[in-house]
PDB file of C-alpha atoms in Angstrom:
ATOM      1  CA  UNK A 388      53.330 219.880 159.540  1.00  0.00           C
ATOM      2  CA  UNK A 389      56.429 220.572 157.337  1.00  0.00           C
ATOM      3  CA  UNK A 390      60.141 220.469 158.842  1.00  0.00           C
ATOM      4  CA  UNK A 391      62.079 223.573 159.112  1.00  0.00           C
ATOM      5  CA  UNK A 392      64.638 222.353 157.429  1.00  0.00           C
ATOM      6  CA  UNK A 393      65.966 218.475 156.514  1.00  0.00           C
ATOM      7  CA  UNK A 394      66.565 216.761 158.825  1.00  0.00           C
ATOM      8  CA  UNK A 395      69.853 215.508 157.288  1.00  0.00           C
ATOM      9  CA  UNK A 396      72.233 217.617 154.214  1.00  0.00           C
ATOM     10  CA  UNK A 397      74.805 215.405 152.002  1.00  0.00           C
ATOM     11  CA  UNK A 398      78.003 217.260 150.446  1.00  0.00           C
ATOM     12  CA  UNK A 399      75.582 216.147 147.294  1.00  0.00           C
ATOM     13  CA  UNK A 400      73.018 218.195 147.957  1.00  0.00           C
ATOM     14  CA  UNK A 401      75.321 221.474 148.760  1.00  0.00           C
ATOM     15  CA  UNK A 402      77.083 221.208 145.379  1.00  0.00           C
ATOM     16  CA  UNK A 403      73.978 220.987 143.950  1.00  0.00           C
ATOM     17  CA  UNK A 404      72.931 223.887 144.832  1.00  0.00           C
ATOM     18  CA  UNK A 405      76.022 225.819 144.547  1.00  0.00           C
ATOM     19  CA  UNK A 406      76.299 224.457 140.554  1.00  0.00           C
ATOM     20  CA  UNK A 407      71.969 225.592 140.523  1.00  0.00           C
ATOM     21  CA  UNK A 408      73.090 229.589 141.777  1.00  0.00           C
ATOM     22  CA  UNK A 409      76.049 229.201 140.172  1.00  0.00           C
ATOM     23  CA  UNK A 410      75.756 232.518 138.261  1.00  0.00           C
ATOM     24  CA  UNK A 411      73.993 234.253 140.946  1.00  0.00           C
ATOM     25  CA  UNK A 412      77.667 233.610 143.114  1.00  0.00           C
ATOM     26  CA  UNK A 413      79.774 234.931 140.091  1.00  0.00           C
ATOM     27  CA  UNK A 414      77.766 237.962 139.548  1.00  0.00           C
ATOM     28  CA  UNK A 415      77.720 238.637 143.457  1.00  0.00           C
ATOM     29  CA  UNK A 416      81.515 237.892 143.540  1.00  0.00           C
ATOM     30  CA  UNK A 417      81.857 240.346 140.821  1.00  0.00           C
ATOM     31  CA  UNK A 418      79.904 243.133 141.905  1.00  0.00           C
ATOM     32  CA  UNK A 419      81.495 242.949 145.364  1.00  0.00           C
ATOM     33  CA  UNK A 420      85.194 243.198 144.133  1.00  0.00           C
ATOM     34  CA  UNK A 421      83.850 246.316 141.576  1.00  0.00           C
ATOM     35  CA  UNK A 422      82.327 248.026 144.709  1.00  0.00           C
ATOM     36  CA  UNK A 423      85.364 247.154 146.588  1.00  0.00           C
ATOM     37  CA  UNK A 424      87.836 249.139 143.720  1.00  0.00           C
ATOM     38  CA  UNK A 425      85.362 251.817 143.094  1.00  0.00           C
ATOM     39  CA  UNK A 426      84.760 252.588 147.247  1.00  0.00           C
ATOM     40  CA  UNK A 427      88.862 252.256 147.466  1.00  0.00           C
ATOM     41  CA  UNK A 428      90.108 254.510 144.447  1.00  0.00           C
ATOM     42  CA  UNK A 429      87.148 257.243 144.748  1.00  0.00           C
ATOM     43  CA  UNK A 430      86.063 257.938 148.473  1.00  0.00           C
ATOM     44  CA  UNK A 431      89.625 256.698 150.324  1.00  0.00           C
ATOM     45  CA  UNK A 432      92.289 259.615 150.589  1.00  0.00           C
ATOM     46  CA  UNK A 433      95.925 258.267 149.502  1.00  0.00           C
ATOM     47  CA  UNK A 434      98.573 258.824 151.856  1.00  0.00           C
ATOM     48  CA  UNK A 435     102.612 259.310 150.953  1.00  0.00           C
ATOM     49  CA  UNK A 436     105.308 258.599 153.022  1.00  0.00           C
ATOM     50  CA  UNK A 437     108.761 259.936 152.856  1.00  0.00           C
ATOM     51  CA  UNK A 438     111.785 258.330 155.321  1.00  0.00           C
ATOM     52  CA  UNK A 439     115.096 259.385 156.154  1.00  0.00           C
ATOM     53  CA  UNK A 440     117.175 258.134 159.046  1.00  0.00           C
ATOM     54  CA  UNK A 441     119.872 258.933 160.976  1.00  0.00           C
ATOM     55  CA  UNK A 442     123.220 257.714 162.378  1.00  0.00           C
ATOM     56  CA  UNK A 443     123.555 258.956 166.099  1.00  0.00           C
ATOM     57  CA  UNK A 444     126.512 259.230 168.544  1.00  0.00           C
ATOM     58  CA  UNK A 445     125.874 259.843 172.257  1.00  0.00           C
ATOM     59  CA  UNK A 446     129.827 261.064 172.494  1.00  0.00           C
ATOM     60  CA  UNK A 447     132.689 261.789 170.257  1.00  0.00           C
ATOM     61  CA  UNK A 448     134.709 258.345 169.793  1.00  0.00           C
ATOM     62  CA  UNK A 449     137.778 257.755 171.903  1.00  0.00           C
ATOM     63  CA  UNK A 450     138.930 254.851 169.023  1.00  0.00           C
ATOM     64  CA  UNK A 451     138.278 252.854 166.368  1.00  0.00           C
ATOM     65  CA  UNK A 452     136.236 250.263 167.805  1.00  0.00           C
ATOM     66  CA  UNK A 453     132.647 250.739 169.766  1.00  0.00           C
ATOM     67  CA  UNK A 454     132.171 249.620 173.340  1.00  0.00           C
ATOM     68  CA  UNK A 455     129.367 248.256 174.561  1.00  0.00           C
ATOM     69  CA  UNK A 456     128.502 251.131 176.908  1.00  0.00           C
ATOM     70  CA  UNK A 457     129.165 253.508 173.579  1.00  0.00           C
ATOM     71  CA  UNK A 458     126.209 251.236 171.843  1.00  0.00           C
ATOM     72  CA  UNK A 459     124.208 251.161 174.441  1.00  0.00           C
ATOM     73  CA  UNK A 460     124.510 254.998 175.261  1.00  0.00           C
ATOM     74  CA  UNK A 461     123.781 255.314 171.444  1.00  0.00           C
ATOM     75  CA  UNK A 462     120.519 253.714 171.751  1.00  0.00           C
ATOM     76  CA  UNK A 463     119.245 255.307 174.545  1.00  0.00           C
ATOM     77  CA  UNK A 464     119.737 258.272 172.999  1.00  0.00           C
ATOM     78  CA  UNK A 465     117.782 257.745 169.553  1.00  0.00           C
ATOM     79  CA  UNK A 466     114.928 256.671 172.091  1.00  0.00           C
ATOM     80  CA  UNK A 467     115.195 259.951 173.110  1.00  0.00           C
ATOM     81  CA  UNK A 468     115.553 261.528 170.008  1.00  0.00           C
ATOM     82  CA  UNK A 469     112.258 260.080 169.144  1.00  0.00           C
ATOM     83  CA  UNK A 470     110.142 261.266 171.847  1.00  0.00           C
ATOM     84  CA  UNK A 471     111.491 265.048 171.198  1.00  0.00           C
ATOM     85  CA  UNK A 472     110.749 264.540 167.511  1.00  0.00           C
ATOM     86  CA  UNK A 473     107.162 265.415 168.200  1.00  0.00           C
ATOM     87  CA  UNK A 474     108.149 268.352 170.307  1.00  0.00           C
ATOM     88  CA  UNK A 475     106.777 271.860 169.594  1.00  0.00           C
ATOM     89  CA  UNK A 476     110.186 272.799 169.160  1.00  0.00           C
ATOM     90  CA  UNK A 477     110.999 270.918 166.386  1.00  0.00           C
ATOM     91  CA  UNK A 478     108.246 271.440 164.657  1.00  0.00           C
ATOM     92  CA  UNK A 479     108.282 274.915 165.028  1.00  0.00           C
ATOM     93  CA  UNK A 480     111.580 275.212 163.673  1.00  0.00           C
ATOM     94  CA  UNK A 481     110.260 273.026 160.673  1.00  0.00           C
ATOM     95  CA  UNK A 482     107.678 275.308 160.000  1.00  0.00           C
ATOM     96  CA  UNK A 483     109.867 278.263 159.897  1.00  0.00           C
ATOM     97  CA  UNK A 484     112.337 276.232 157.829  1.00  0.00           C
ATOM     98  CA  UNK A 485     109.541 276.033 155.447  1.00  0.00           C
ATOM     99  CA  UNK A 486     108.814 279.776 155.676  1.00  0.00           C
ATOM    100  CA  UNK A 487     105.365 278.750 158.214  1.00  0.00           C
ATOM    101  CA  UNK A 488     104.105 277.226 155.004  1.00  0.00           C
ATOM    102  CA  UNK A 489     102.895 274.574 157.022  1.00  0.00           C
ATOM    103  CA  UNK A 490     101.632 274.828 160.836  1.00  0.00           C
ATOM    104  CA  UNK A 491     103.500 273.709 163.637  1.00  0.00           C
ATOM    105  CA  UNK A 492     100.534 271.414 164.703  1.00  0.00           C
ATOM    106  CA  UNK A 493      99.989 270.098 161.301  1.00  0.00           C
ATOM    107  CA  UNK A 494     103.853 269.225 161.062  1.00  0.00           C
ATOM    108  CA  UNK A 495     103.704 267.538 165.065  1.00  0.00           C
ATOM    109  CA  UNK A 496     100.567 265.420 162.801  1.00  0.00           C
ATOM    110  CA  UNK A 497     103.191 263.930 160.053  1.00  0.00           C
ATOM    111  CA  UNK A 498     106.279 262.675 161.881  1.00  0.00           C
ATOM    112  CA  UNK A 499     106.526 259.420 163.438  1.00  0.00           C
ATOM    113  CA  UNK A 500     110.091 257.757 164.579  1.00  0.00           C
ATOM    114  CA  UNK A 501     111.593 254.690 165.035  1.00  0.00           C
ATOM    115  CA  UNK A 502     115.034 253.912 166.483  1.00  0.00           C
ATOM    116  CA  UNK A 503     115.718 250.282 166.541  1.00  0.00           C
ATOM    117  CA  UNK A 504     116.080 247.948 169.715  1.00  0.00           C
ATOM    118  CA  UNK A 505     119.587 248.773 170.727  1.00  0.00           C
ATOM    119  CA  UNK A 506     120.277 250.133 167.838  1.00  0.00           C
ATOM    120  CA  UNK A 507     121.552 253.636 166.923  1.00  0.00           C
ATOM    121  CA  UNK A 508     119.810 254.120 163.909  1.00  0.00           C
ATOM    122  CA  UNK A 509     116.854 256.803 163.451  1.00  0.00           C
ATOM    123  CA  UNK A 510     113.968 256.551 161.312  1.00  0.00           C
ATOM    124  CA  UNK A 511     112.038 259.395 160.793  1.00  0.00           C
ATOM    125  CA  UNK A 512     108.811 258.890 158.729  1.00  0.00           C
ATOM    126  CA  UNK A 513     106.690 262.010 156.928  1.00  0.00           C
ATOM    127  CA  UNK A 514     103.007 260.824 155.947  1.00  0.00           C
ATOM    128  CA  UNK A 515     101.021 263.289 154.015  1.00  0.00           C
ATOM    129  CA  UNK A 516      97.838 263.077 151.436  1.00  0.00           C
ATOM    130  CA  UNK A 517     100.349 264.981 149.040  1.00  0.00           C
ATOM    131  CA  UNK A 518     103.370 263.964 147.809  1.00  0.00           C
ATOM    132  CA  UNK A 519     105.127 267.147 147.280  1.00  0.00           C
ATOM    133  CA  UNK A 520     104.104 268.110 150.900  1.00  0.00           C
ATOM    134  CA  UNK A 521     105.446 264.962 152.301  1.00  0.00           C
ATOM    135  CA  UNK A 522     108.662 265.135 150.378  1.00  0.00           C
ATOM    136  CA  UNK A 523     109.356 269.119 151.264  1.00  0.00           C
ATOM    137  CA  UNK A 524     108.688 268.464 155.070  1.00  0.00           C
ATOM    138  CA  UNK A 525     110.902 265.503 155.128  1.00  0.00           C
ATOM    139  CA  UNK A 526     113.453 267.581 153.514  1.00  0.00           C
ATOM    140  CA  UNK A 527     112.921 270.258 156.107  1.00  0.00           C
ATOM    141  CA  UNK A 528     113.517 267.550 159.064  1.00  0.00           C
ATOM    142  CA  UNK A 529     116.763 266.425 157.376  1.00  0.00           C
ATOM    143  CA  UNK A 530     117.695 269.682 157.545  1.00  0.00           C
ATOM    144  CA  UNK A 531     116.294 270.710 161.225  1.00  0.00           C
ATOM    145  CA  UNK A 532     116.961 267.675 162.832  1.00  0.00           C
ATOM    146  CA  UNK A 533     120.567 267.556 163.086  1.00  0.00           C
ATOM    147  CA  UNK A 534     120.853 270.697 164.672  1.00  0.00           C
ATOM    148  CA  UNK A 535     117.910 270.962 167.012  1.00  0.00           C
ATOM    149  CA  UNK A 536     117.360 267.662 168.328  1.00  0.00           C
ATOM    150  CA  UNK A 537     121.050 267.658 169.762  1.00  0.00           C
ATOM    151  CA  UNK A 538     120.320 270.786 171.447  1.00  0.00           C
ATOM    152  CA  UNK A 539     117.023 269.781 173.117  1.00  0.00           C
ATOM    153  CA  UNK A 540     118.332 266.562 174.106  1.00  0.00           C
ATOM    154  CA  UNK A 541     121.962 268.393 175.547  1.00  0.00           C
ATOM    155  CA  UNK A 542     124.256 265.623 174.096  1.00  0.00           C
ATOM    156  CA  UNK A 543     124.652 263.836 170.565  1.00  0.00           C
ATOM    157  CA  UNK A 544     125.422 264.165 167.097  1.00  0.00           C
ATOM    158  CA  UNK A 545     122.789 263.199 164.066  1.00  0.00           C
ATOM    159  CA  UNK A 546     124.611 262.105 160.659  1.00  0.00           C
ATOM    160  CA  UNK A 547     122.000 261.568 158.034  1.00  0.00           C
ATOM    161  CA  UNK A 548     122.514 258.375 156.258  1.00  0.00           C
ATOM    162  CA  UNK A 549     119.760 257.807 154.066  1.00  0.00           C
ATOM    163  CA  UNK A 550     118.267 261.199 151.934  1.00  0.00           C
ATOM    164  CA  UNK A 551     114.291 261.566 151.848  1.00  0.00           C
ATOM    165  CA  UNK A 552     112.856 260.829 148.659  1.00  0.00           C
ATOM    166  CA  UNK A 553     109.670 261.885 146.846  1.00  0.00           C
ATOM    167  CA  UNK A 554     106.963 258.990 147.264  1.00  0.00           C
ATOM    168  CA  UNK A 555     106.004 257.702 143.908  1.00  0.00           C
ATOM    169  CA  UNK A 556     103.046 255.765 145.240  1.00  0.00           C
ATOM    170  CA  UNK A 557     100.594 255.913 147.815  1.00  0.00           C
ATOM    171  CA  UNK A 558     100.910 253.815 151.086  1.00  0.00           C
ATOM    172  CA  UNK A 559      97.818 253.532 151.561  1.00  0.00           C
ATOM    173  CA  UNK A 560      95.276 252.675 150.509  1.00  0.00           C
ATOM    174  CA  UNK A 561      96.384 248.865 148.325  1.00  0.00           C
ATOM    175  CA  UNK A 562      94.097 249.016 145.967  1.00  0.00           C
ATOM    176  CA  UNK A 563      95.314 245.646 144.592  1.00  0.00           C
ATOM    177  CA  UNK A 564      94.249 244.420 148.074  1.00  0.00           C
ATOM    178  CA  UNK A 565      91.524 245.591 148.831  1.00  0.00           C
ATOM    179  CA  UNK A 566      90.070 244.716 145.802  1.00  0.00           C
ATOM    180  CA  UNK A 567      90.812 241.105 146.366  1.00  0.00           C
ATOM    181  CA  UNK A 568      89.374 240.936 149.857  1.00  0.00           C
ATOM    182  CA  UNK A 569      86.753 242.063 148.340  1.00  0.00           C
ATOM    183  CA  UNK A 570      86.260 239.848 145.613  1.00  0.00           C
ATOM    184  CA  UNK A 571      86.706 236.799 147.967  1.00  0.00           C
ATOM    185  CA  UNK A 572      84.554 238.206 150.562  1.00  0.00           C
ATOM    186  CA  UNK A 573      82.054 238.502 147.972  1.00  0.00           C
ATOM    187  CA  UNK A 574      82.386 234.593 146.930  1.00  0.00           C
ATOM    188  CA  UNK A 575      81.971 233.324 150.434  1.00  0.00           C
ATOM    189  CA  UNK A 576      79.425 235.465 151.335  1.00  0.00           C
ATOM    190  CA  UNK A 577      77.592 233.994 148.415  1.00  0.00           C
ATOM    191  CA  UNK A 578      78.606 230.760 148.857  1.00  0.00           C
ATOM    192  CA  UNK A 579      77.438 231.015 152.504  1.00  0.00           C
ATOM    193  CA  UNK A 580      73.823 232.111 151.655  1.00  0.00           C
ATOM    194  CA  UNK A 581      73.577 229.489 148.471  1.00  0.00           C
ATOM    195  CA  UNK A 582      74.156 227.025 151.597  1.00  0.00           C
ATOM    196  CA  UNK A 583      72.061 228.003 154.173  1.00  0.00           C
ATOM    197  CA  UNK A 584      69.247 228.087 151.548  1.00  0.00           C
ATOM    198  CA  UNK A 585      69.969 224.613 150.838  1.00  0.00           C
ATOM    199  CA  UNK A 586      70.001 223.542 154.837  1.00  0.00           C
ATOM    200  CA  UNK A 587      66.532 225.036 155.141  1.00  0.00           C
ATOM    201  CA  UNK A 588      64.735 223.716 151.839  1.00  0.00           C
ATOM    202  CA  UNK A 589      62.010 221.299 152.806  1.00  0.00           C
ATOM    203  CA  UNK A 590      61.643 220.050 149.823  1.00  0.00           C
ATOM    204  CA  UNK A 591      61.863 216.402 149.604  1.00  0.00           C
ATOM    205  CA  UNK A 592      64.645 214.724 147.507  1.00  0.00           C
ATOM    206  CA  UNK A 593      65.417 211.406 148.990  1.00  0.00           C
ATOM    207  CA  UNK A 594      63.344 208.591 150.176  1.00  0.00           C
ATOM    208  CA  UNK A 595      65.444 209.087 153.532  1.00  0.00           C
ATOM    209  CA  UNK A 596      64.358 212.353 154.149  1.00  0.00           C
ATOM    210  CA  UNK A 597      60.593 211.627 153.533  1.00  0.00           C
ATOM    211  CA  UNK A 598      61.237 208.932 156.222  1.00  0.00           C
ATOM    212  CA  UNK A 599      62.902 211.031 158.632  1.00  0.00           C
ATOM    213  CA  UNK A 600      60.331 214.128 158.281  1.00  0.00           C
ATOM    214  CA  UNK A 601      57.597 212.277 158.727  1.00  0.00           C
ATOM    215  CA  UNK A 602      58.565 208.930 160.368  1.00  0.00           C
ATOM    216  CA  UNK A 603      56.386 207.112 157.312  1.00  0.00           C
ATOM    217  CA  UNK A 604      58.432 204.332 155.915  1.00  0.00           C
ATOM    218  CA  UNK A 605      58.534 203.773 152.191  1.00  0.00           C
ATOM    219  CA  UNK A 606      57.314 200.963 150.270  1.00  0.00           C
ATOM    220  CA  UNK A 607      58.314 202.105 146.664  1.00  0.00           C
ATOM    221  CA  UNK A 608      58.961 204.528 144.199  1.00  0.00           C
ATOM    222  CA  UNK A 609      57.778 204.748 140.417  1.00  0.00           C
ATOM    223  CA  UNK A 610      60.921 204.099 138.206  1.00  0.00           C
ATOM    224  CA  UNK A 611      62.475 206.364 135.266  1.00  0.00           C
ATOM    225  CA  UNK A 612      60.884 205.561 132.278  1.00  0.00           C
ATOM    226  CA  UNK A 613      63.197 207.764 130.150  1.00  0.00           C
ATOM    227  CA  UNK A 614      66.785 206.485 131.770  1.00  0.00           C
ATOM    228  CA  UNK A 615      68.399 208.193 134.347  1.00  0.00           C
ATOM    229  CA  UNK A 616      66.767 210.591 135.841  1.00  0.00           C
ATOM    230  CA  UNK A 617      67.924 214.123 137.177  1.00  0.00           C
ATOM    231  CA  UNK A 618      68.210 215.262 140.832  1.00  0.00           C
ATOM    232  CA  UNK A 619      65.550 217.288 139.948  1.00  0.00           C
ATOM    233  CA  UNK A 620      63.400 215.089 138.352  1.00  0.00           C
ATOM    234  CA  UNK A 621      63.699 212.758 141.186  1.00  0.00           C
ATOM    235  CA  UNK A 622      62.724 215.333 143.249  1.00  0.00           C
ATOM    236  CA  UNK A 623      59.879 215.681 141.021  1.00  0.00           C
ATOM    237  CA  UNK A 624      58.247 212.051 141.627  1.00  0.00           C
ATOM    238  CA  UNK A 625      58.796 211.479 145.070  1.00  0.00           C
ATOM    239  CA  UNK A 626      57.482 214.807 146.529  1.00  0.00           C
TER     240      UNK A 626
END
C-alpha cells in the first residue's frame, strides 16, 4: 500500500513545487487583490469625518497662570461634556439648527467625543456617508455646542479652537489597504496550498523515500545517459 504522504519533505522539494505552480500563485495572487479593490470600491459605503474641538473652562480665571485644581476641574468637565454630547438635547437643538433637516436620532448616530486624559481639550467628531452632510452637521455643533452644553452641564465655557472642515476623502474604507491585504492574502494562501500538495504527493523522487515508504533498501539506480538529469526526470527512473 502507498503512503499518504512522504514520509520526509526537503526545502528542495517545496521550491520545487512552488517554481512548478509558479503561475498558478501569480494569477491567484492577482485575482485576489482585483476582487479585493473591486468588493472595496463597489459594495463598501465610504464614510467622512469632520472634527472640531474645543477649549473648555470649568470657571472664569482668577490670574494669569492655571492651578492644578483649575486643570483638573477643566478635565472633568470635558468628560462631562462628552457624555451630554449624545444627549437628546443637543441633538435636538442641532436638528432645529439645521431647520429638522436631519433627525434628532440620526444626528445622536454621527457624533462621537473625545476629551483628552486630563486634558481640557474637546474633540467632537461628525461621521457621515456624505460629505456635505458631515460638514453641515459639524458646522451646526460648532455652533450649538457652545451654548447648550454649558447649560446642560450648569457650569463652563466652550471656545472653539479648531473650525470643522469639509472631508475631502473618505475614512473609510483604505482602499490602498485593503487591496494589499488582499493581494498578500492571496499569495500565501497560494503558497500554502502549492505546499500542502507537495507534503502529500506520493510520488517517489529520492532513493530515501523509496526506502522509507517501503522499508526496501536500494541496490542501484540506472545512470543519466544524456548528462544531468532533471528533478523530474529523476523522478521518472526511479518510480
Amino acid at each position: 500500500m502507498f503512503p499518504l504522504s512522504k514520509v520526509e519533505i526537503t526545502m528542495q522539494d517545496i521550491l520545487w513545487s512552488l517554481k512548478k505552480y509558479l503561475i498558478w500563485i501569480v494569477l491567484t495572487t492577482v485575482l485576489a487583490g482585483f476582487g479585493t479593490w473591486f468588493y472595496t470600491t463597489n459594495y463598501i459605503t465610504p464614510t467622512y469625518r469632520s472634527t472640531m474641538s474645543f477649549s473648555i473652562r470649568a470657571s472664569s480665571r482668577t490670574g494669569i497662570g492655571l492651578t492644578a485644581g483649575e486643570q483638573t476641574a477643566d478635565a472633568r468637565l470635558a468628560e462631562l461634556y462628552c457624555d451630554l454630547l449624545k444627549s437628546d438635547v443637543v441633538a435636538q437643538a442641532v436638528a432645529e439648527e439645521m431647520d429638522n433637516f436631519i433627525s434628532a436620532d440620526a444626528i445622536k448616530a454621527m457624533v462621537s467625543a473625545a476629551a483628552g486624559e486630563d486634558s481640557p481639550v474637546l474633540s467632537i467628531y461628525i461621521i457621515t456617508v456624505d460629505p456635505d452632510w458631515t460638514y453641515n452637521v459639524a458646522m451646526a455643533f460648532a455652533e450649538v455646542a457652545p451654548e447648550v452644553l454649558p447649560e446642560l452641564a450648569g457650569a463652563g465655557e466652550l471656545y472653539l479652537i479648531n473650525s470643522p472642515r469639509r472631508p475631502a476623502a473618505p475614512i473609510t474604507p483604505n482602499v490602498k489597504e485593503n487591496t494589499t491585504m488582499g493581494i498578500l492574502l492571496g499569495f500565501l494562501a497560494a503558497c500554502g496550498v502549492v505546499i500542502l500538495i507537495a507534503v502529500l504527493d506520493t510520488t517517489i523522487w529520492r532513493e530515501e523515500d523509496l526506502e522509507r515508504s517501503f522499508d526496501i533498501p536500494v541496490l542501484g539506480s540506472v545512470p543519466s545517459m544524456t548528462g544531468t538529469p532533471s528533478h523530474k526526470a529523476k523522478a521518472r527512473r526511479r518510480s
